[in-house]
Amino acid sequence: MSNPLLEPIHGVSLQDYAAISAKLVSGVAQADILNALGIEPAVYEEASALWVTRMQEDQTWEVTTLYGQYFGNADQHPKLSGLNVAISEEGQANLDKLNTDRYFYEELCGARQAAYQYGLDGAQWIQENFGINLGDFQAVAMKWMEVQNADWDSVPHFASYQQQKQAAYAAKFAAEQGGNVADDVVF
């Protein structure tokens, strides 16, 4: 028996919804996405709200799990695969490295977190410094999560590495901002 929470909403499948979300955070214009799918904006807005509700209601996590998989594979969507924002040569090289080098991925996760700690938009900082937009970054994150779920023994190692990188970037951001507020406090 199939899960009724996975049935399309107004013709918008979960795969469509996840791919739309991924393309939106990648910077693709909503109008372009909806045109490619043949969906009116009002239909998308209602379907979007209902998909969120379904994910909240699903106690099996099946909808959310599939959403994550579809989000991570948005470039394989039959109607949206060709819709992308232009990426620089350097950005593409960094994105390729992010896809294949777990240490680079963990480093940028740490950098993003440190940026947020220092009042910067971490996703924007990654975009400006590495040419990788949030949608592409999150798609890669979904892929690394699948790898991690298959190899739990690696989690402590990579978590430690990410924390080390986060601390290093935090020091960098603190120095750029003239230090931390309490750097001169001695106990």
Coordinates of N, CA and C in Angstrom, one line a residue:
M1 N 0.8 -1.2 0.0 CA 0.0 0.0 0.0 C 0.9 1.2 0.0
S2 N 0.6 2.2 -0.9 CA 1.4 3.4 -1.0 C 1.0 4.4 0.1
N3 N 1.9 5.3 0.4 CA 1.7 6.3 1.4 C 0.9 7.4 0.7
P4 N -0.3 7.7 1.2 CA -1.1 8.8 0.7 C -0.4 10.2 0.8
L5 N 0.5 10.3 1.7 CA 1.2 11.6 1.9 C 2.2 11.9 0.7
L6 N 2.4 10.9 -0.1 CA 3.3 11.0 -1.3 C 2.6 11.3 -2.6
E7 N 1.3 11.4 -2.5 CA 0.5 11.7 -3.7 C 0.7 13.1 -4.1
P8 N 0.8 13.4 -5.4 CA 1.0 14.8 -5.9 C -0.1 15.7 -5.4
I9 N 0.2 17.0 -5.2 CA -0.7 18.0 -4.8 C -0.9 18.9 -6.0
H10 N -2.1 19.0 -6.5 CA -2.4 19.8 -7.6 C -1.4 19.6 -8.8
G11 N -1.0 18.3 -8.9 CA -0.1 17.9 -10.0 C 1.3 18.1 -9.7
V12 N 1.6 18.6 -8.5 CA 3.0 18.9 -8.1 C 3.5 17.7 -7.2
S13 N 4.4 16.9 -7.8 CA 4.9 15.7 -7.0 C 5.9 16.2 -6.0
L14 N 6.2 15.3 -5.1 CA 7.3 15.6 -4.1 C 8.6 15.9 -4.8
Q15 N 8.9 15.1 -5.8 CA 10.1 15.3 -6.6 C 10.1 16.7 -7.2
D16 N 8.9 17.1 -7.8 CA 8.8 18.5 -8.4 C 9.1 19.5 -7.3
Y17 N 8.4 19.3 -6.1 CA 8.5 20.3 -5.1 C 10.0 20.4 -4.6
A18 N 10.6 19.3 -4.4 CA 12.0 19.3 -3.9 C 12.9 20.0 -4.9
A19 N 12.7 19.7 -6.2 CA 13.6 20.2 -7.3 C 13.3 21.7 -7.4
I20 N 12.1 22.1 -7.2 CA 11.8 23.6 -7.3 C 12.5 24.3 -6.1
S21 N 12.4 23.7 -4.9 CA 13.1 24.3 -3.8 C 14.6 24.4 -4.0
A22 N 15.2 23.3 -4.5 CA 16.6 23.3 -4.8 C 17.0 24.4 -5.8
K23 N 16.2 24.5 -6.9 CA 16.5 25.5 -7.9 C 16.4 26.9 -7.4
L24 N 15.4 27.1 -6.6 CA 15.1 28.4 -6.0 C 16.3 28.9 -5.1
V25 N 16.8 28.0 -4.3 CA 18.0 28.4 -3.4 C 19.2 28.5 -4.2
S26 N 19.2 27.9 -5.4 CA 20.4 28.0 -6.3 C 20.4 29.4 -7.0
G27 N 19.3 30.1 -6.9 CA 19.2 31.4 -7.6 C 18.4 31.4 -8.9
V28 N 17.9 30.3 -9.3 CA 17.1 30.2 -10.5 C 15.7 31.0 -10.3
A29 N 15.3 31.8 -11.2 CA 14.1 32.6 -11.0 C 12.9 31.7 -10.9
Q30 N 12.0 32.0 -10.0 CA 10.8 31.2 -9.8 C 10.0 31.1 -11.1
A31 N 9.9 32.2 -11.8 CA 9.1 32.2 -13.0 C 9.6 31.2 -14.0
D32 N 10.9 31.1 -14.1 CA 11.6 30.2 -15.1 C 11.3 28.7 -14.7
I33 N 11.3 28.5 -13.4 CA 11.1 27.1 -12.9 C 9.6 26.7 -13.1
L34 N 8.7 27.6 -12.8 CA 7.3 27.2 -12.9 C 6.9 27.1 -14.4
N35 N 7.5 28.0 -15.2 CA 7.3 27.8 -16.7 C 7.7 26.5 -17.2
A36 N 8.9 26.1 -16.8 CA 9.4 24.8 -17.2 C 8.5 23.6 -16.8
L37 N 7.9 23.8 -15.7 CA 7.0 22.7 -15.2 C 5.5 22.9 -15.6
G38 N 5.2 24.1 -16.2 CA 3.8 24.4 -16.6 C 2.9 24.6 -15.4
I39 N 3.4 25.2 -14.3 CA 2.6 25.4 -13.1 C 2.4 26.9 -12.9
E40 N 1.2 27.2 -12.6 CA 0.9 28.6 -12.2 C 1.4 29.0 -10.8
P41 N 1.8 30.2 -10.6 CA 2.3 30.6 -9.3 C 1.4 30.3 -8.1
A42 N 0.1 30.5 -8.3 CA -0.9 30.3 -7.2 C -1.0 28.8 -6.9
V43 N -0.9 28.0 -7.9 CA -0.9 26.5 -7.7 C 0.4 26.1 -6.9
Y44 N 1.5 26.6 -7.3 CA 2.7 26.3 -6.6 C 2.7 26.7 -5.2
E45 N 2.2 27.9 -4.9 CA 2.2 28.5 -3.5 C 1.3 27.5 -2.6
E46 N 0.2 27.1 -3.1 CA -0.7 26.2 -2.3 C 0.0 24.9 -2.2
A47 N 0.5 24.3 -3.2 CA 1.2 23.0 -3.2 C 2.4 23.1 -2.2
S48 N 3.1 24.1 -2.2 CA 4.2 24.3 -1.4 C 3.8 24.3 0.1
A49 N 2.8 25.0 0.4 CA 2.3 25.1 1.8 C 1.8 23.7 2.2
L50 N 1.1 23.0 1.3 CA 0.6 21.6 1.7 C 1.7 20.6 1.8
W51 N 2.8 20.7 1.0 CA 3.9 19.8 1.1 C 4.6 20.0 2.5
V52 N 4.7 21.2 2.9 CA 5.3 21.5 4.2 C 4.4 20.8 5.3
T53 N 3.1 21.0 5.2 CA 2.2 20.4 6.2 C 2.4 18.9 6.2
R54 N 2.4 18.3 5.0 CA 2.6 16.8 4.9 C 3.9 16.4 5.6
M55 N 5.0 17.1 5.4 CA 6.2 16.7 6.1 C 6.1 16.8 7.6
Q56 N 5.4 17.8 8.1 CA 5.2 17.9 9.5 C 4.3 16.8 10.1
E57 N 3.3 16.4 9.3 CA 2.4 15.3 9.7 C 2.9 13.9 9.6
D58 N 3.9 13.7 8.8 CA 4.5 12.4 8.5 C 5.3 11.9 9.7
Q59 N 4.8 10.9 10.4 CA 5.5 10.4 11.6 C 6.5 9.3 11.2
T60 N 6.5 8.9 10.0 CA 7.4 7.9 9.5 C 8.7 8.5 8.9
W61 N 8.7 9.8 8.7 CA 9.8 10.5 8.1 C 10.0 10.2 6.6
E62 N 9.1 9.4 6.0 CA 9.3 9.0 4.6 C 9.3 10.2 3.7
V63 N 8.4 11.1 3.9 CA 8.2 12.2 3.0 C 9.5 13.1 3.1
T64 N 9.9 13.4 4.3 CA 11.1 14.2 4.5 C 12.4 13.6 4.0
T65 N 12.5 12.3 4.2 CA 13.6 11.6 3.6 C 13.7 11.6 2.1
L66 N 12.5 11.3 1.5 CA 12.5 11.4 0.0 C 12.7 12.8 -0.5
Y67 N 12.2 13.8 0.2 CA 12.4 15.2 -0.1 C 13.9 15.5 -0.2
G68 N 14.6 15.1 0.9 CA 16.1 15.3 0.9 C 16.8 14.7 -0.3
Q69 N 16.4 13.4 -0.6 CA 17.0 12.8 -1.8 C 16.7 13.5 -3.1
Y70 N 15.4 13.9 -3.2 CA 15.0 14.6 -4.5 C 15.7 16.0 -4.5
F71 N 15.9 16.6 -3.4 CA 16.5 17.9 -3.3 C 18.0 17.8 -3.8
G72 N 18.6 16.7 -3.3 CA 20.0 16.5 -3.6 C 20.2 16.1 -5.0
N73 N 19.2 15.6 -5.7 CA 19.3 15.1 -7.1 C 18.5 16.0 -8.0
A74 N 18.3 17.3 -7.6 CA 17.5 18.2 -8.4 C 17.9 18.3 -9.9
D75 N 19.2 18.2 -10.1 CA 19.8 18.3 -11.4 C 19.4 17.1 -12.3
Q76 N 18.8 16.1 -11.7 CA 18.3 14.9 -12.5 C 16.8 15.0 -12.8
H77 N 16.2 16.1 -12.3 CA 14.7 16.2 -12.6 C 14.5 16.3 -14.1
P78 N 13.6 15.5 -14.6 CA 13.4 15.5 -16.1 C 13.1 16.9 -16.8
K79 N 12.4 17.8 -16.0 CA 12.1 19.0 -16.7 C 12.9 20.2 -16.2
L80 N 13.7 20.0 -15.1 CA 14.4 21.1 -14.5 C 15.9 21.0 -14.6
S81 N 16.4 19.8 -15.1 CA 17.8 19.6 -15.1 C 18.6 20.6 -15.8
G82 N 18.1 21.2 -16.8 CA 18.8 22.2 -17.6 C 18.8 23.6 -17.0
L83 N 18.0 23.9 -16.0 CA 17.8 25.2 -15.4 C 18.9 25.4 -14.3
N84 N 19.9 26.2 -14.6 CA 20.9 26.5 -13.6 C 21.3 27.9 -13.7
V85 N 21.9 28.4 -12.7 CA 22.5 29.8 -12.6 C 23.9 29.6 -13.1
A86 N 24.3 30.6 -13.9 CA 25.7 30.6 -14.4 C 26.7 30.5 -13.2
I87 N 27.7 29.7 -13.3 CA 28.7 29.6 -12.3 C 30.1 29.8 -12.9
S88 N 30.9 30.5 -12.1 CA 32.3 30.9 -12.7 C 33.1 29.6 -12.8
E89 N 34.2 29.7 -13.5 CA 35.1 28.5 -13.7 C 35.6 28.1 -12.3
E90 N 36.0 29.1 -11.5 CA 36.5 28.8 -10.1 C 35.4 28.2 -9.3
G91 N 34.2 28.8 -9.4 CA 33.1 28.2 -8.6 C 32.8 26.8 -9.0
Q92 N 32.9 26.5 -10.3 CA 32.7 25.1 -10.7 C 33.8 24.2 -10.2
A93 N 35.0 24.6 -10.2 CA 36.1 23.8 -9.7 C 35.9 23.6 -8.2
N94 N 35.5 24.6 -7.5 CA 35.3 24.4 -6.1 C 34.1 23.5 -5.8
L95 N 33.0 23.6 -6.6 CA 31.9 22.7 -6.5 C 32.3 21.2 -6.8
D96 N 33.1 21.0 -7.8 CA 33.6 19.7 -8.1 C 34.4 19.1 -7.0
K97 N 35.2 20.0 -6.4 CA 36.0 19.5 -5.2 C 35.1 19.2 -4.1
L98 N 34.1 20.0 -3.8 CA 33.2 19.8 -2.7 C 32.5 18.5 -2.9
N99 N 32.2 18.1 -4.1 CA 31.5 16.8 -4.4 C 32.4 15.6 -4.1
T100 N 33.7 15.8 -4.3 CA 34.6 14.6 -4.2 C 35.6 14.6 -3.0
D101 N 35.7 15.7 -2.3 CA 36.7 15.8 -1.2 C 35.9 16.1 0.0
R102 N 35.8 15.1 0.9 CA 35.0 15.2 2.1 C 35.7 16.2 3.0
Y103 N 37.0 16.3 3.1 CA 37.7 17.3 3.9 C 37.3 18.7 3.5
F104 N 37.3 18.9 2.2 CA 36.9 20.3 1.7 C 35.5 20.6 2.1
Y105 N 34.6 19.6 2.0 CA 33.2 19.8 2.4 C 33.1 20.2 3.8
E106 N 33.8 19.4 4.7 CA 33.8 19.7 6.1 C 34.4 21.0 6.5
E107 N 35.4 21.4 5.8 CA 36.1 22.7 6.0 C 35.1 23.8 5.7
L108 N 34.4 23.7 4.6 CA 33.4 24.8 4.2 C 32.2 24.8 5.2
C109 N 31.8 23.6 5.7 CA 30.8 23.6 6.7 C 31.2 24.4 7.9
G110 N 32.5 24.1 8.4 CA 33.0 24.8 9.5 C 33.1 26.3 9.3
A111 N 33.5 26.7 8.1 CA 33.7 28.1 7.7 C 32.3 28.8 7.7
R112 N 31.3 28.1 7.2 CA 30.0 28.7 7.2 C 29.4 28.9 8.6
Q113 N 29.6 27.9 9.5 CA 29.2 28.0 10.8 C 29.9 29.2 11.5
A114 N 31.2 29.3 11.4 CA 32.0 30.4 12.0 C 31.5 31.7 11.5
A115 N 31.2 31.8 10.2 CA 30.7 33.1 9.6 C 29.4 33.5 10.3
Y116 N 28.5 32.5 10.5 CA 27.2 32.8 11.2 C 27.5 33.3 12.6
Q117 N 28.4 32.7 13.3 CA 28.8 33.1 14.6 C 29.3 34.5 14.7
Y118 N 29.9 35.0 13.7 CA 30.4 36.3 13.6 C 29.5 37.3 12.9
G119 N 28.3 37.0 12.8 CA 27.3 37.9 12.2 C 27.3 38.0 10.7
L120 N 28.0 37.1 10.1 CA 28.0 37.1 8.6 C 27.0 36.1 8.1
D121 N 26.5 36.3 6.9 CA 25.7 35.3 6.2 C 26.6 34.2 5.7
G122 N 26.6 33.1 6.4 CA 27.6 32.0 6.0 C 27.4 31.5 4.6
A123 N 26.2 31.4 4.2 CA 25.9 30.9 2.8 C 26.4 32.0 1.8
Q124 N 26.2 33.2 2.1 CA 26.6 34.3 1.2 C 28.2 34.4 1.2
W125 N 28.8 34.1 2.3 CA 30.2 34.1 2.4 C 30.8 33.0 1.6
I126 N 30.2 31.8 1.6 CA 30.7 30.7 0.7 C 30.5 31.1 -0.7
Q127 N 29.4 31.7 -1.1 CA 29.2 32.2 -2.5 C 30.2 33.2 -2.9
E128 N 30.5 34.1 -2.1 CA 31.4 35.2 -2.4 C 32.9 34.7 -2.5
N129 N 33.3 33.8 -1.6 CA 34.6 33.4 -1.5 C 35.0 32.1 -2.3
F130 N 34.0 31.3 -2.6 CA 34.2 30.0 -3.2 C 33.3 29.8 -4.5
G131 N 32.4 30.7 -4.7 CA 31.5 30.7 -5.9 C 30.5 29.6 -5.9
I132 N 30.2 29.0 -4.7 CA 29.2 27.9 -4.6 C 28.0 28.5 -3.9
N133 N 26.8 28.4 -4.6 CA 25.6 28.9 -4.1 C 25.0 27.9 -3.1
L134 N 24.0 28.4 -2.3 CA 23.4 27.6 -1.3 C 22.8 26.3 -1.8
G135 N 22.1 26.4 -2.9 CA 21.4 25.3 -3.4 C 22.4 24.2 -3.8
D136 N 23.5 24.5 -4.5 CA 24.5 23.6 -4.8 C 25.2 23.0 -3.6
F137 N 25.4 23.9 -2.6 CA 26.1 23.4 -1.4 C 25.2 22.4 -0.7
Q138 N 23.9 22.7 -0.6 CA 23.0 21.8 0.1 C 22.8 20.5 -0.6
A139 N 22.8 20.5 -1.9 CA 22.7 19.3 -2.7 C 23.9 18.4 -2.4
V140 N 25.1 19.0 -2.3 CA 26.3 18.2 -2.0 C 26.1 17.7 -0.5
A141 N 25.6 18.5 0.3 CA 25.4 18.1 1.7 C 24.6 16.9 1.8
M142 N 23.5 16.8 1.0 CA 22.7 15.6 1.0 C 23.4 14.4 0.6
K143 N 24.3 14.5 -0.4 CA 25.1 13.4 -0.8 C 26.1 12.9 0.3
W144 N 26.7 13.9 0.9 CA 27.7 13.5 2.0 C 26.9 12.9 3.2
M145 N 25.7 13.3 3.4 CA 24.9 12.7 4.5 C 24.6 11.3 4.2
E146 N 24.3 10.9 2.9 CA 24.1 9.5 2.6 C 25.4 8.7 2.8
V147 N 26.5 9.3 2.5 CA 27.8 8.6 2.7 C 28.0 8.4 4.2
Q148 N 27.7 9.4 4.9 CA 27.9 9.3 6.4 C 26.9 8.3 7.0
N149 N 25.7 8.2 6.5 CA 24.7 7.3 7.0 C 25.1 5.8 6.8
A150 N 25.9 5.6 5.7 CA 26.4 4.3 5.4 C 27.7 3.9 6.2
D151 N 28.3 4.9 6.8 CA 29.6 4.7 7.5 C 29.7 5.5 8.8
W152 N 28.9 5.1 9.8 CA 28.8 5.8 11.0 C 30.2 5.9 11.8
D153 N 31.1 5.0 11.5 CA 32.4 5.0 12.1 C 33.2 6.3 11.8
S154 N 32.9 6.9 10.6 CA 33.7 8.0 10.2 C 33.2 9.3 10.8
V155 N 32.0 9.3 11.5 CA 31.4 10.5 12.0 C 32.3 11.3 13.0
P156 N 32.8 10.6 14.0 CA 33.6 11.4 15.0 C 34.8 12.0 14.3
H157 N 35.5 11.3 13.4 CA 36.6 11.9 12.7 C 36.3 13.2 11.9
F158 N 35.2 13.1 11.1 CA 34.9 14.3 10.3 C 34.3 15.4 11.2
A159 N 33.6 15.0 12.2 CA 33.0 16.0 13.1 C 34.2 16.8 13.8
S160 N 35.2 16.1 14.2 CA 36.3 16.7 14.8 C 37.1 17.6 13.8
Y161 N 37.2 17.2 12.6 CA 37.9 18.0 11.6 C 37.1 19.2 11.3
Q162 N 35.7 19.1 11.2 CA 34.9 20.3 11.0 C 35.0 21.3 12.1
Q163 N 35.1 20.8 13.4 CA 35.2 21.7 14.5 C 36.5 22.4 14.5
Q164 N 37.6 21.7 14.1 CA 38.9 22.4 14.0 C 38.9 23.5 13.0
K165 N 38.3 23.2 11.8 CA 38.2 24.2 10.8 C 37.3 25.4 11.2
Q166 N 36.2 25.1 11.9 CA 35.3 26.1 12.4 C 36.1 27.1 13.4
A167 N 36.9 26.5 14.2 CA 37.7 27.3 15.2 C 38.7 28.2 14.4
A168 N 39.3 27.6 13.4 CA 40.3 28.3 12.6 C 39.6 29.5 11.9
Y169 N 38.5 29.3 11.3 CA 37.8 30.3 10.6 C 37.2 31.4 11.6
A170 N 36.8 30.9 12.8 CA 36.3 31.8 13.8 C 37.5 32.8 14.2
A171 N 38.7 32.3 14.3 CA 39.8 33.1 14.7 C 40.1 34.1 13.5
K172 N 39.9 33.7 12.3 CA 40.1 34.6 11.1 C 39.0 35.7 11.2
F173 N 37.8 35.3 11.4 CA 36.7 36.3 11.4 C 36.9 37.3 12.6
A174 N 37.3 36.7 13.7 CA 37.5 37.6 14.9 C 38.6 38.6 14.6
A175 N 39.7 38.1 14.0 CA 40.8 39.1 13.7 C 40.4 40.1 12.7
E176 N 39.5 39.8 11.7 CA 39.0 40.7 10.7 C 38.1 41.8 11.4
Q177 N 37.5 41.4 12.5 CA 36.6 42.3 13.2 C 37.2 43.0 14.4
G178 N 38.5 42.8 14.5 CA 39.3 43.5 15.6 C 39.3 42.7 16.9
G179 N 39.0 41.4 16.8 CA 39.0 40.6 18.0 C 37.6 40.3 18.5
N180 N 37.6 39.5 19.5 CA 36.3 39.2 20.2 C 36.1 40.2 21.3
V181 N 34.8 40.4 21.7 CA 34.5 41.4 22.7 C 35.2 41.2 24.0
A182 N 35.3 40.0 24.4 CA 35.9 39.7 25.7 C 37.4 39.2 25.7
D183 N 38.1 39.5 24.6 CA 39.5 39.1 24.4 C 40.4 39.7 25.5
D184 N 40.0 40.9 26.0 CA 40.9 41.5 27.0 C 40.5 41.2 28.4
V185 N 39.5 40.4 28.6 CA 39.0 40.1 30.0 C 39.9 39.0 30.5
V186 N 40.4 39.2 31.7 CA 41.2 38.2 32.4 C 40.5 37.8 33.7
F187 N 40.5 36.5 33.9 CA 39.8 36.0 35.2 C 40.9 35.5 36.1

